mmCIF file of C-alpha atoms and ligand atoms in Angstrom:
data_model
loop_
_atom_site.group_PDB
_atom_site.id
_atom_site.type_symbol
_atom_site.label_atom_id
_atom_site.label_comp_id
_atom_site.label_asym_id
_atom_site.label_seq_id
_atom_site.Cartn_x
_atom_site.Cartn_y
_atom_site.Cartn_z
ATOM 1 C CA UNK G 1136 28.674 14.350 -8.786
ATOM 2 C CA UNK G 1137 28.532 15.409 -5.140
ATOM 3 C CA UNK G 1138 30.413 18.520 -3.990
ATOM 4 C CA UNK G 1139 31.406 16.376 -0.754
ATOM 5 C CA UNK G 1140 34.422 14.275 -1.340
ATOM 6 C CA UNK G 1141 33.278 11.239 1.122
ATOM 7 C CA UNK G 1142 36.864 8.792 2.176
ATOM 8 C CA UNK G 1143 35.562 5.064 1.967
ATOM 9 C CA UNK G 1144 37.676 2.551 4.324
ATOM 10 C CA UNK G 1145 36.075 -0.406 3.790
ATOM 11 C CA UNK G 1146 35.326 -3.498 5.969
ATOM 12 C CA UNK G 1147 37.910 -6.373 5.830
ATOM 13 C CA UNK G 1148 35.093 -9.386 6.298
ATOM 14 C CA UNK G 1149 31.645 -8.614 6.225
ATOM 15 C CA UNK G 1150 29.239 -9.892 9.063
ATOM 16 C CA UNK G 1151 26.527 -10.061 6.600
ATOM 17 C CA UNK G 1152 26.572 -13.933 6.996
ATOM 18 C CA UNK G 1153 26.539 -14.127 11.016
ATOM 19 C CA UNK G 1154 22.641 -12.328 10.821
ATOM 20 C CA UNK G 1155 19.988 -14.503 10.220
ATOM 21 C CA UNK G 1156 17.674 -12.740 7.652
ATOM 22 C CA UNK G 1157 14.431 -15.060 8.596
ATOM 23 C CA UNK G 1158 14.712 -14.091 11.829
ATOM 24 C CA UNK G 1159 14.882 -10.413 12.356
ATOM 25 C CA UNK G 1160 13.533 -8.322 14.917
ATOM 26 C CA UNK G 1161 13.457 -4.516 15.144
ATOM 27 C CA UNK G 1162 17.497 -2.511 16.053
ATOM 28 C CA UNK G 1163 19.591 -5.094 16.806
ATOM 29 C CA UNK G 1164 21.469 -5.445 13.579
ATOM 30 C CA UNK G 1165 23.821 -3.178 12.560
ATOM 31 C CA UNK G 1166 24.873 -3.383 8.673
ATOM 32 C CA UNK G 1167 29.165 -3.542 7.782
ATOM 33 C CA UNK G 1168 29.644 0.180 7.169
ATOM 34 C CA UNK G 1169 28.767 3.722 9.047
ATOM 35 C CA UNK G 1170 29.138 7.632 7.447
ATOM 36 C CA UNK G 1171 30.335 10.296 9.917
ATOM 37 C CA UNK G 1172 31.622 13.526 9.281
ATOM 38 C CA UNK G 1173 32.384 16.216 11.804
ATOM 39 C CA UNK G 1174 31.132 20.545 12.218
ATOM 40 C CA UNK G 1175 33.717 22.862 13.728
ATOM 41 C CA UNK G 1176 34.712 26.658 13.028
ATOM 42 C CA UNK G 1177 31.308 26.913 10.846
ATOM 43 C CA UNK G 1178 31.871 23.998 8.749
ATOM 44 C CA UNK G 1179 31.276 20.082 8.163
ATOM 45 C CA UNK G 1180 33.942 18.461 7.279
ATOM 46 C CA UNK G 1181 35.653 14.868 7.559
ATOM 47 C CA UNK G 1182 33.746 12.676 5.426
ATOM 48 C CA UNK G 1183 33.985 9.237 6.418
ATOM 49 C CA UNK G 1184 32.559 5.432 5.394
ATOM 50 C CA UNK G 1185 33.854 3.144 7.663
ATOM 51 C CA UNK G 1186 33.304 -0.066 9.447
ATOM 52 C CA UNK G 1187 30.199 0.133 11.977
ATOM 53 C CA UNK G 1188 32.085 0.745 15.644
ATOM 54 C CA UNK G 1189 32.583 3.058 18.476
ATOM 55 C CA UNK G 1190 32.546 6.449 17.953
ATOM 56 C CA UNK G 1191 35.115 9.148 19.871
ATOM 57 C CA UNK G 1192 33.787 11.753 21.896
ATOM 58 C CA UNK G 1193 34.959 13.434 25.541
ATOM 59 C CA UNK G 1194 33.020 12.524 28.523
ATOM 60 C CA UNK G 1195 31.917 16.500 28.819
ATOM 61 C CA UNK G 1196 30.079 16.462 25.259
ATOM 62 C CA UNK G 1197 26.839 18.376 25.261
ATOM 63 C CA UNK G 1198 24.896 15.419 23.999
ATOM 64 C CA UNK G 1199 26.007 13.530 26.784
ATOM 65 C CA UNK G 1200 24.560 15.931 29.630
ATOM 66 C CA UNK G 1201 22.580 18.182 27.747
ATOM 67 C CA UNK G 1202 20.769 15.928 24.936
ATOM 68 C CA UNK G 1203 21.460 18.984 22.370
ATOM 69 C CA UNK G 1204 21.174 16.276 19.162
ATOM 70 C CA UNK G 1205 18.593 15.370 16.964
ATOM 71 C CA UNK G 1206 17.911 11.831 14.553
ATOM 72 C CA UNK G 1207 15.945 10.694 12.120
ATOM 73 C CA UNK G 1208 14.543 7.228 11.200
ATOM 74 C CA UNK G 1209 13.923 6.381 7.220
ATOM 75 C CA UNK G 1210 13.982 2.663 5.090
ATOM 76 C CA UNK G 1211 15.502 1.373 2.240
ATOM 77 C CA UNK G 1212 13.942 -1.741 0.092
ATOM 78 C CA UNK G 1213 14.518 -4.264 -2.342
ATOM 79 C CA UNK G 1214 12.579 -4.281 -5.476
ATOM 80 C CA UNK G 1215 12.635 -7.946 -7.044
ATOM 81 C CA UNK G 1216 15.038 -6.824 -9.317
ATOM 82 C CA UNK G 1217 17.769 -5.910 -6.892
ATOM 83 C CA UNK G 1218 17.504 -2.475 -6.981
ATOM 84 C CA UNK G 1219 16.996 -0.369 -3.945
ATOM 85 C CA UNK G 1220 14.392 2.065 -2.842
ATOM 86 C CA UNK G 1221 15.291 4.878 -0.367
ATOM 87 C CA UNK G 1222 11.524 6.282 0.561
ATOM 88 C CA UNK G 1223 11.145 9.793 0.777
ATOM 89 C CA UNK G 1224 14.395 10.569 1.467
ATOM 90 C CA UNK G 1225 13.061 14.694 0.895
ATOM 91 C CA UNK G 1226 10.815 14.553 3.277
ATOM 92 C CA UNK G 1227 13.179 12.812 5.912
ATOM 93 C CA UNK G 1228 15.717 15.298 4.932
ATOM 94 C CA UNK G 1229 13.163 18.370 5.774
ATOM 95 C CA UNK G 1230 11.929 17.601 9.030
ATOM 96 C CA UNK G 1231 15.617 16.697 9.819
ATOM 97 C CA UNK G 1232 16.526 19.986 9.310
ATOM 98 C CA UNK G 1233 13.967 21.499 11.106
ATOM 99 C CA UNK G 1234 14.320 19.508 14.190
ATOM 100 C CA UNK G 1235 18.146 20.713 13.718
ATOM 101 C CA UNK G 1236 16.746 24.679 13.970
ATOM 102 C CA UNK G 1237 14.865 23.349 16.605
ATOM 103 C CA UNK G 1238 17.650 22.772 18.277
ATOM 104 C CA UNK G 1239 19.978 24.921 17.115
ATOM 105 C CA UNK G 1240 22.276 22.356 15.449
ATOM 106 C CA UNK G 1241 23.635 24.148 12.260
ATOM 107 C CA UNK G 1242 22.025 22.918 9.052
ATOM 108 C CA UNK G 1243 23.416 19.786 7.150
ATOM 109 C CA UNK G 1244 22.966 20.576 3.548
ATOM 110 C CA UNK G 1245 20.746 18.805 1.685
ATOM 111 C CA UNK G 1246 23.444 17.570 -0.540
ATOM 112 C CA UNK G 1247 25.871 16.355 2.060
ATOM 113 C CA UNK G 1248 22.595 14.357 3.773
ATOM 114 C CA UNK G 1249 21.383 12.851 0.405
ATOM 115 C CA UNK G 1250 25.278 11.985 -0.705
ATOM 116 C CA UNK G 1251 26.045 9.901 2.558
ATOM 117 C CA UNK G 1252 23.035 8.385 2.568
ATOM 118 C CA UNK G 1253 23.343 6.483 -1.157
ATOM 119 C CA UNK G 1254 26.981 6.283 -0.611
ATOM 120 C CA UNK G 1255 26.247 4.358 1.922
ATOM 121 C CA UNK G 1256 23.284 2.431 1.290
ATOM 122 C CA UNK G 1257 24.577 1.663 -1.736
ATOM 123 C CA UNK G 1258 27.782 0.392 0.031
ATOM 124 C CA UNK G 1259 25.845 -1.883 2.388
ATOM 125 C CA UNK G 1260 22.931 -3.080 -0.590
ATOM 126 C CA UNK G 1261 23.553 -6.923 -0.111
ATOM 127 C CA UNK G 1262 22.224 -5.672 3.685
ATOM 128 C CA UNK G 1263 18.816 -4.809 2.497
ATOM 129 C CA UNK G 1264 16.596 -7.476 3.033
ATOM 130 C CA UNK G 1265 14.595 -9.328 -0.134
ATOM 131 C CA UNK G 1266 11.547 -9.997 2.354
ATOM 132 C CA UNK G 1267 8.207 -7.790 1.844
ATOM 133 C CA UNK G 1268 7.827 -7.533 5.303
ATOM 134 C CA UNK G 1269 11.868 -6.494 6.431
ATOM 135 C CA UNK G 1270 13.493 -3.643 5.195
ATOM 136 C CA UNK G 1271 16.824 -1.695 6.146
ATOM 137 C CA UNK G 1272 16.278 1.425 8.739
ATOM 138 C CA UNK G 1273 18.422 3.616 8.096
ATOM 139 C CA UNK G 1274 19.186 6.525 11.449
ATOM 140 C CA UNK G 1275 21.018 9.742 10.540
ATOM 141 C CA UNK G 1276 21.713 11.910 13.744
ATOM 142 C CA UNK G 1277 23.155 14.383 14.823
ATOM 143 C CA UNK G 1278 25.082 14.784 18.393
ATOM 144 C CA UNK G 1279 26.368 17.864 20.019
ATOM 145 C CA UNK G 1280 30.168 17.080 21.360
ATOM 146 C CA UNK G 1281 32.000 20.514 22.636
ATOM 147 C CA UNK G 1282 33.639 19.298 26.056
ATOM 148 C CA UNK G 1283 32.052 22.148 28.144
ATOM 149 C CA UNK G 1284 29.610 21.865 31.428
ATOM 150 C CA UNK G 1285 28.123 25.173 31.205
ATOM 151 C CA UNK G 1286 24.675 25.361 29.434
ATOM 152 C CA UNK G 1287 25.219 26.600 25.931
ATOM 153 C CA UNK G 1288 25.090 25.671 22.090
ATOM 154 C CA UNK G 1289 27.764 23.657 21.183
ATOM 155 C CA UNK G 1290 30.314 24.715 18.241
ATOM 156 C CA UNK G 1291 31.387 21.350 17.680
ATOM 157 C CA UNK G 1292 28.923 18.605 16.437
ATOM 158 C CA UNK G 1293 28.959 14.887 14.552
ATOM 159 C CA UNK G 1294 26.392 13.871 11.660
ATOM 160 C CA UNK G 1295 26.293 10.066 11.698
ATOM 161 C CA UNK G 1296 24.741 7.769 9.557
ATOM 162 C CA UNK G 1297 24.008 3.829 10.644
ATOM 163 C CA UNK G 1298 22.345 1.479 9.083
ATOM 164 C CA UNK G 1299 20.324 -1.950 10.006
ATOM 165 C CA UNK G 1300 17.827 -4.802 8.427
ATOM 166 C CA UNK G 1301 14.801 -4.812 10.750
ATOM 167 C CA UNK G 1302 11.688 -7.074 10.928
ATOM 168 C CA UNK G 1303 8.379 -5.425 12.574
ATOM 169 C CA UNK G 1304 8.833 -2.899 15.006
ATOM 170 C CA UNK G 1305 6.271 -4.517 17.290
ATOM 171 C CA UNK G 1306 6.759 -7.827 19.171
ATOM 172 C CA UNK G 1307 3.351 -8.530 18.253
ATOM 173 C CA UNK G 1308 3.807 -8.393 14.312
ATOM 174 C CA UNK G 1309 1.153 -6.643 12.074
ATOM 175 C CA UNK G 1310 -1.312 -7.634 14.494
ATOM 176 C CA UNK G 1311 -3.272 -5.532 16.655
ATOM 177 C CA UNK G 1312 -1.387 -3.718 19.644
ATOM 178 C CA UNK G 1313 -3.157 -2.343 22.379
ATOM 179 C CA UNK G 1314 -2.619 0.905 23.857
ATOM 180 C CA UNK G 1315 -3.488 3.016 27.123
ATOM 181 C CA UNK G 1316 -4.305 6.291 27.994
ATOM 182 C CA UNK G 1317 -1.973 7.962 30.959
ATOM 183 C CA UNK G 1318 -2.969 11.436 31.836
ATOM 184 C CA UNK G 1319 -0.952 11.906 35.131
ATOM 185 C CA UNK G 1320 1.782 12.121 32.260
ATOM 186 C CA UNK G 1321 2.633 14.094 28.806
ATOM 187 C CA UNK G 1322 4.704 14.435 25.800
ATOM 188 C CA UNK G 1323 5.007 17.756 24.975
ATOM 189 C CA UNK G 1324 3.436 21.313 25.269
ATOM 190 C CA UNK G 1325 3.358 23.706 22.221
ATOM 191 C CA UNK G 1326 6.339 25.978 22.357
ATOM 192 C CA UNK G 1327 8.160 22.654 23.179
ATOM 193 C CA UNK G 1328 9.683 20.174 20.625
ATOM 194 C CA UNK G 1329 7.223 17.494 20.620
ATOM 195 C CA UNK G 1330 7.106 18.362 16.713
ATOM 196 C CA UNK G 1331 10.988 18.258 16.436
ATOM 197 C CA UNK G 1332 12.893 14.389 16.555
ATOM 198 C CA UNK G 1333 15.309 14.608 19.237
ATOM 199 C CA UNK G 1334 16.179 12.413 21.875
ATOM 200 C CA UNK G 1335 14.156 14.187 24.966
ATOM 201 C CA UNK G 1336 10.961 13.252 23.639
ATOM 202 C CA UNK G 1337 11.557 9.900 23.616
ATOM 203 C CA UNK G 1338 13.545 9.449 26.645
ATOM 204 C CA UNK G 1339 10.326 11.063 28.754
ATOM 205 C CA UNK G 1340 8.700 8.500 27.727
ATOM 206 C CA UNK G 1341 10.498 5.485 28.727
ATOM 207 C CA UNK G 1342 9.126 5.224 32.595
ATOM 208 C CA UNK G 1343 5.202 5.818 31.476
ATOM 209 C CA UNK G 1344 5.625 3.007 28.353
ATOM 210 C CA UNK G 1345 6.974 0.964 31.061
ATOM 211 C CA UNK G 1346 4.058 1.585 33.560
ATOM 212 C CA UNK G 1347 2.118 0.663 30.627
ATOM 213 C CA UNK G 1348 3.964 -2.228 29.173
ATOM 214 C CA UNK G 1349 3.712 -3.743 33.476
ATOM 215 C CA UNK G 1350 -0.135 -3.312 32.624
ATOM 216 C CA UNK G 1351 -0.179 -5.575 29.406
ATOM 217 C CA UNK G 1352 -0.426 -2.491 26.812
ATOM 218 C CA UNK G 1353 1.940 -1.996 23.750
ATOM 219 C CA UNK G 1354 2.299 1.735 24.120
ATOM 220 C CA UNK G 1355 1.036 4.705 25.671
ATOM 221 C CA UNK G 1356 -1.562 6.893 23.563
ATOM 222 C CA UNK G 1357 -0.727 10.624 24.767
ATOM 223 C CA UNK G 1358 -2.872 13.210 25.248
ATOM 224 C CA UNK G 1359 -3.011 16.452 25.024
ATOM 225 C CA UNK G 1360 -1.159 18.639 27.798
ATOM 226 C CA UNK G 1361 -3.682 21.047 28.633
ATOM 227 C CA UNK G 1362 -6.996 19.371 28.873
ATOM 228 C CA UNK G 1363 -5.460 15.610 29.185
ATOM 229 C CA UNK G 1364 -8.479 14.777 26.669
ATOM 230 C CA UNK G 1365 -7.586 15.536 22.895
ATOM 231 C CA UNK G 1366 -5.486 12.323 21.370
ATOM 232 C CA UNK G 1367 -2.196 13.780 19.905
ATOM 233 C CA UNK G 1368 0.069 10.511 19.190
ATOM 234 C CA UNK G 1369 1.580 7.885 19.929
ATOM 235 C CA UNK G 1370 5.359 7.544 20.870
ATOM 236 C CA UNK G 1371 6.485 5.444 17.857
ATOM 237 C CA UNK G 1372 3.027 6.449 15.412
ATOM 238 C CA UNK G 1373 0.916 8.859 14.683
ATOM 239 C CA UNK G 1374 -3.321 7.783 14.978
ATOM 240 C CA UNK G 1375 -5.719 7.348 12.987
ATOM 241 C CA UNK G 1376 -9.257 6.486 13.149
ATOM 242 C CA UNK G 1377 -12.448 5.629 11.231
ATOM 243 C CA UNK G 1378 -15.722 6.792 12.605
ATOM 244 C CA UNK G 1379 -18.802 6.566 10.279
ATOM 245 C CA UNK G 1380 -17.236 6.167 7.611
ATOM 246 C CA UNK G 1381 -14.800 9.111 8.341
ATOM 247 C CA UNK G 1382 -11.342 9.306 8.277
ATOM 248 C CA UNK G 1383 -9.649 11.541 11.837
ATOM 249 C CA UNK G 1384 -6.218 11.782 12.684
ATOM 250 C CA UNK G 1385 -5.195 14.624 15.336
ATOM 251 C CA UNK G 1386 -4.123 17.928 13.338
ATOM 252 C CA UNK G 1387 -0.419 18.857 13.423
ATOM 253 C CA UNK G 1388 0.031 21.745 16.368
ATOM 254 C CA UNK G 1389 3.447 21.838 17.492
ATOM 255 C CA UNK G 1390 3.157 19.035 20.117
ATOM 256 C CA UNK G 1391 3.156 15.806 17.622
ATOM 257 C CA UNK G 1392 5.733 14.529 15.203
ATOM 258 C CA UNK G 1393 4.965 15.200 11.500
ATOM 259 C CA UNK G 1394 5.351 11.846 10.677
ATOM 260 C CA UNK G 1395 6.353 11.000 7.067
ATOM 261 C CA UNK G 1396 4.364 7.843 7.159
ATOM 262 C CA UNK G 1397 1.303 10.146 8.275
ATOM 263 C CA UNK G 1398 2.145 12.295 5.187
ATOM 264 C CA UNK G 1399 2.291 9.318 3.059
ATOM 265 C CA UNK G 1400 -1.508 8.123 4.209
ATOM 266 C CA UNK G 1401 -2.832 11.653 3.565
ATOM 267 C CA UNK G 1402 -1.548 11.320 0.306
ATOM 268 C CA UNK G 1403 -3.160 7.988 -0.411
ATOM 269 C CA UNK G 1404 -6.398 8.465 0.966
ATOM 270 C CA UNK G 1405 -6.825 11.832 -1.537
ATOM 271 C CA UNK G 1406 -5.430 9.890 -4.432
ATOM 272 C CA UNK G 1407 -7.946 6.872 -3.086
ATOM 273 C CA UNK G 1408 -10.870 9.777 -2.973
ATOM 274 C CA UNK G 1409 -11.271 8.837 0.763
ATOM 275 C CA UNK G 1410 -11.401 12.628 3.007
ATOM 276 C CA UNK G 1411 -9.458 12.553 5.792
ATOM 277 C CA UNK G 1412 -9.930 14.869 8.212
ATOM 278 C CA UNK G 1413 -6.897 16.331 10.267
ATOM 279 C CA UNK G 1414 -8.895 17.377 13.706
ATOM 280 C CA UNK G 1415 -9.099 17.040 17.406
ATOM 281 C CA UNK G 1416 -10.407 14.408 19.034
ATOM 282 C CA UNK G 1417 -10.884 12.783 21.995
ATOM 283 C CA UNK G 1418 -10.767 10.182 23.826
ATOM 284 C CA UNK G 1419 -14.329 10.794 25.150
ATOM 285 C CA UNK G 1420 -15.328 11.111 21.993
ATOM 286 C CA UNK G 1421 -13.987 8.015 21.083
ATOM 287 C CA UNK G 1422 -15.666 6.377 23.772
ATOM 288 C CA UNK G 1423 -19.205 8.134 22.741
ATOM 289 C CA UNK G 1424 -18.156 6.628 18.870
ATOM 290 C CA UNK G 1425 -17.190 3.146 20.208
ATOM 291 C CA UNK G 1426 -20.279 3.489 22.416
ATOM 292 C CA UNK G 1427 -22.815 3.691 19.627
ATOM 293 C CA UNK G 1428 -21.113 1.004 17.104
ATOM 294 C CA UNK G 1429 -19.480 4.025 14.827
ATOM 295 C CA UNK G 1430 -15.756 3.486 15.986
ATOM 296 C CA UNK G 1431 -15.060 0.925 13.301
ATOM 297 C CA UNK G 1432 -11.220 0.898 13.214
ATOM 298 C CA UNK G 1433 -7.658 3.006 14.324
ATOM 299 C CA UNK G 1434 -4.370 2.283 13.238
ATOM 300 C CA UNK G 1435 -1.225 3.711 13.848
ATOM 301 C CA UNK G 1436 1.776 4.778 11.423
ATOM 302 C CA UNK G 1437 5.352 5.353 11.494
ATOM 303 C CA UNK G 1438 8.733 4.532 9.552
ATOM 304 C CA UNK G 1439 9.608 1.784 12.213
ATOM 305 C CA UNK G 1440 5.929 1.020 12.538
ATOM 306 C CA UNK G 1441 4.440 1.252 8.744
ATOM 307 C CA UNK G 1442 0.695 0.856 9.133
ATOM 308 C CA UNK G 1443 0.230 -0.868 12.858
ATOM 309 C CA UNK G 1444 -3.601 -1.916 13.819
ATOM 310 C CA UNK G 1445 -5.020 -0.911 17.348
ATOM 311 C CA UNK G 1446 -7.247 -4.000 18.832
ATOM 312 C CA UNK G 1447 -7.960 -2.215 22.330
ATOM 313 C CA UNK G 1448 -7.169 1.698 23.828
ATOM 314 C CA UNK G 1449 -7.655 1.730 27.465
ATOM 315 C CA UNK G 1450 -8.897 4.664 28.977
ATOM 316 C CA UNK G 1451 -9.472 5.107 33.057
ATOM 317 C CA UNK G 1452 -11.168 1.973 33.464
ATOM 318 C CA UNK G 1453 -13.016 2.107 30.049
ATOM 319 C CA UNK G 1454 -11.767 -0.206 27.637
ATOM 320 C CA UNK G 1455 -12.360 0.597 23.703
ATOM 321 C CA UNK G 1456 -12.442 -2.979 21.949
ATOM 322 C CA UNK G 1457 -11.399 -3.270 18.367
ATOM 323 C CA UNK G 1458 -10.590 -6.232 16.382
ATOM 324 C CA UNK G 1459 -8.074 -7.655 18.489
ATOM 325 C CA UNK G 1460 -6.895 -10.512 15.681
ATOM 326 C CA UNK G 1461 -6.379 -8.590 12.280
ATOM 327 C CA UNK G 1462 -6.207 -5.452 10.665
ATOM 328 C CA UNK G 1463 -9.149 -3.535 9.531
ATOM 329 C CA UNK G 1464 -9.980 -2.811 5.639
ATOM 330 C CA UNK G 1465 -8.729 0.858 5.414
ATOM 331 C CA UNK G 1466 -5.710 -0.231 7.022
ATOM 332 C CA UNK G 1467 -4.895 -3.193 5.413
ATOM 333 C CA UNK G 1468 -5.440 -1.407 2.277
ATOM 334 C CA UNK G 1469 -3.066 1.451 3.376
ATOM 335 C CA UNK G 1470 -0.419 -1.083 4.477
ATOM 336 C CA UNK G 1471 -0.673 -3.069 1.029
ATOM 337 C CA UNK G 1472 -0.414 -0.073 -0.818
ATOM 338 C CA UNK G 1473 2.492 1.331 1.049
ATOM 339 C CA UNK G 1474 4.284 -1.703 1.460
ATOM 340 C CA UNK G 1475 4.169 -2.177 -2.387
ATOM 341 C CA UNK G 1476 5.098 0.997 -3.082
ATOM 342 C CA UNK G 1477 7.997 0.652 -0.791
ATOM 343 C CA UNK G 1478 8.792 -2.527 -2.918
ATOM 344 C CA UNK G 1479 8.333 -1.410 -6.222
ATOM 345 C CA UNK G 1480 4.770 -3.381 -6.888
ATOM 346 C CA UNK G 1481 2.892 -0.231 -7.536
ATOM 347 C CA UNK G 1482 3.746 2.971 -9.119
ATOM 348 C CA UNK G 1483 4.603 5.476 -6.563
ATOM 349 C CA UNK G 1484 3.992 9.391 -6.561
ATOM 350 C CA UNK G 1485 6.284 11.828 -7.935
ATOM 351 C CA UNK G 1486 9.649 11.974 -5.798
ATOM 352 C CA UNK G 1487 8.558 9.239 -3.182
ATOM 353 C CA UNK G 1488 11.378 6.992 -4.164
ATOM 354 C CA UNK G 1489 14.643 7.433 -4.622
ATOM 355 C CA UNK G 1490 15.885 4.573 -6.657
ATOM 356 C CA UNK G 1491 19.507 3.318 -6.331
HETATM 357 C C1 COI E 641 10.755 5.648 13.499
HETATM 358 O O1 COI E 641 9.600 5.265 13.290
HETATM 359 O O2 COI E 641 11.597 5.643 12.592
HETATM 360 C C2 COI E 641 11.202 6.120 14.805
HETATM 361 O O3 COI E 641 12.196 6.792 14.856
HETATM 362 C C3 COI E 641 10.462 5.722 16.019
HETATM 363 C C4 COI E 641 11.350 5.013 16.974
HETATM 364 C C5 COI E 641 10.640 4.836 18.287
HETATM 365 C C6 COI E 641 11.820 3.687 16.443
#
């Protein structure tokens, strides 16, 4: 029994039936229902289900001028027996707390976050697609919405929850993407929030993913803000790459997102017995690597993007080739084994799944 007491207005007709489940991309689709609650005088308070819709706030709300909010972006699935699979809703729940601290957005308890979220889920389970490859993303946040222009932390805040049933996060599928290099630009120092999920880190890098999206790449690989040379991540994924044999992926230093997904492969490869080694590297190396035949393979991961393959990384002028048609073996066999995890094919590590 939850200690929050969560009012439940349902829908009157569900729009389940106007979304066509073969045909889903990534955002688009919103599921029936939404939780919000509200934070004023040093509480939350306000629990709501309702139908998905506009939400009221004044035209002077932090979030609206100042960004002060934070979100998070998890996944539901169906296991063939119907029941659904929240995945890793701890660890979700963790770095959504610290990226609150980070921006000093007062804590949502644990239990409030963990009770919306299977009320909720739960509500909207015929929205969860059956599919292997389709899932429902599920976005808490958290927006800042004291009507005041003068820079300060708000007292007044909203914790949302929606819901949606996305396909792949990239146009191109589960095949390669290809990525580019662009160090006139970066992502985040250390002392910043690149670590924390909040909206400023993504909306800085909307006009470089463009630039690189007018030049025929997926996404732009960022580097590090110092040198411009170490590889820290990727907007939507965190990187990974197999040299000789070796497992790298850039070590967590304040300026990349912990990702879950990251935490997840980690896990794997030490269950697997394969070392992984969380260290700098860069692109130069990666050029010197490709250059001699030892750069066999990189991948990306993230919730949205689950195990994504890299087929080319551009770098001034210099163009690493990788498989450009399928995935390679480590990450094929990190995307099988998360993927049937995630759908209840393969037993899953303590507390990974919260079954509802
Ligand atoms: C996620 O992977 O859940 C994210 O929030 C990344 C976003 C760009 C879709």
């Amino acid at each position: 029994m939850s200690a929050y007491n969560i009012e439940i207005q349902k829908i009157k007709k569900s729009r389940r039936d106007s979304v066509d489940f073969n045909q889903l991309k990534f955002g688009d689709r919103f599921a029936d229902h939404m939780f919000e609650c509200e934070y004023k005088n040093g509480e939350w308070s306000n629990f709501k289900i309702k139908p998905y819709g506009p939400i009221q706030m004044m035209p002077s709300a932090n979030i609206l001028h100042y960004g002060q909010g934070v979100f998070e972006g998890m996944k539901a699935f169906c296991h063939k027996d119907g029941k659904v699979n929240i995945f890793r809703p701890d660890k979700h729940y963790e770095r959504f707390n610290r990226s609150c601290k980070r921006m000093n957005i007062p804590e949502v308890p644990k239990e409030l976050f963990i009770s919306a979220l299977k009320t909720l889920v739960d509500l909207d389970r015929k929205w969860v697609p059956i599919d292997r490859f389709k899932s429902l993303y599920i976005r808490p946040f958290v927006v800042a919405t004291e009507e005041f222009l003068g820079l300060k932390t708000s007292t007044t805040y909203k914790f949302l929850i929606i819901t949606g049933p996305v396909g792949n996060y990239y146009s191109e599928g589960i095949k390669p993407v290809k990525l580019t290099t662009m160090p006139e630009y970066v992502r985040a120092v250390k002392g910043g929030f690149g670590d924390a999920k909040v909206p400023g880190n993504y909306a800085g890098s909307l006009l470089p993913a463009d630039l690189a999206l007018k030049q025929g790449y997926t996404q732009v690989m960022w580097l590090d803000a110092v040198e411009h040379k170490y590889v820290e991540e990727v907007g939507s994924m965190n990187m990974f790459f197999v040299i000789d044999d070796s497992v790298v992926t850039p070590p967590l230093g304040g300026t990349i997102l912990p990702g879950v997904t990251r935490r997840s492969i980690l896990d794997l490869c030490s269950e697997w017995g394969i070392k992984v080694s969380e260290s700098k590297i860069s692109v130069d190396e990666l050029m010197d690597a490709h250059n001699a035949g030892l750069l066999s393979e990189s991948f990306g991961s993230g919730t949205a993007a689950v195990v994504s393959p890299v087929g080319l990384i551009h770098h001034d002028g210099y163009n690493i080739e990788l498989d450009r048609e399928k995935m390679g073996p480590l990450a094929q066999r990190l995307y099988d084994g998360i993927t049937s995890i995630h759908h209840g094919d393969a037993e899953p590590p303590a507390d990974w799944c919260m079954i509802i």
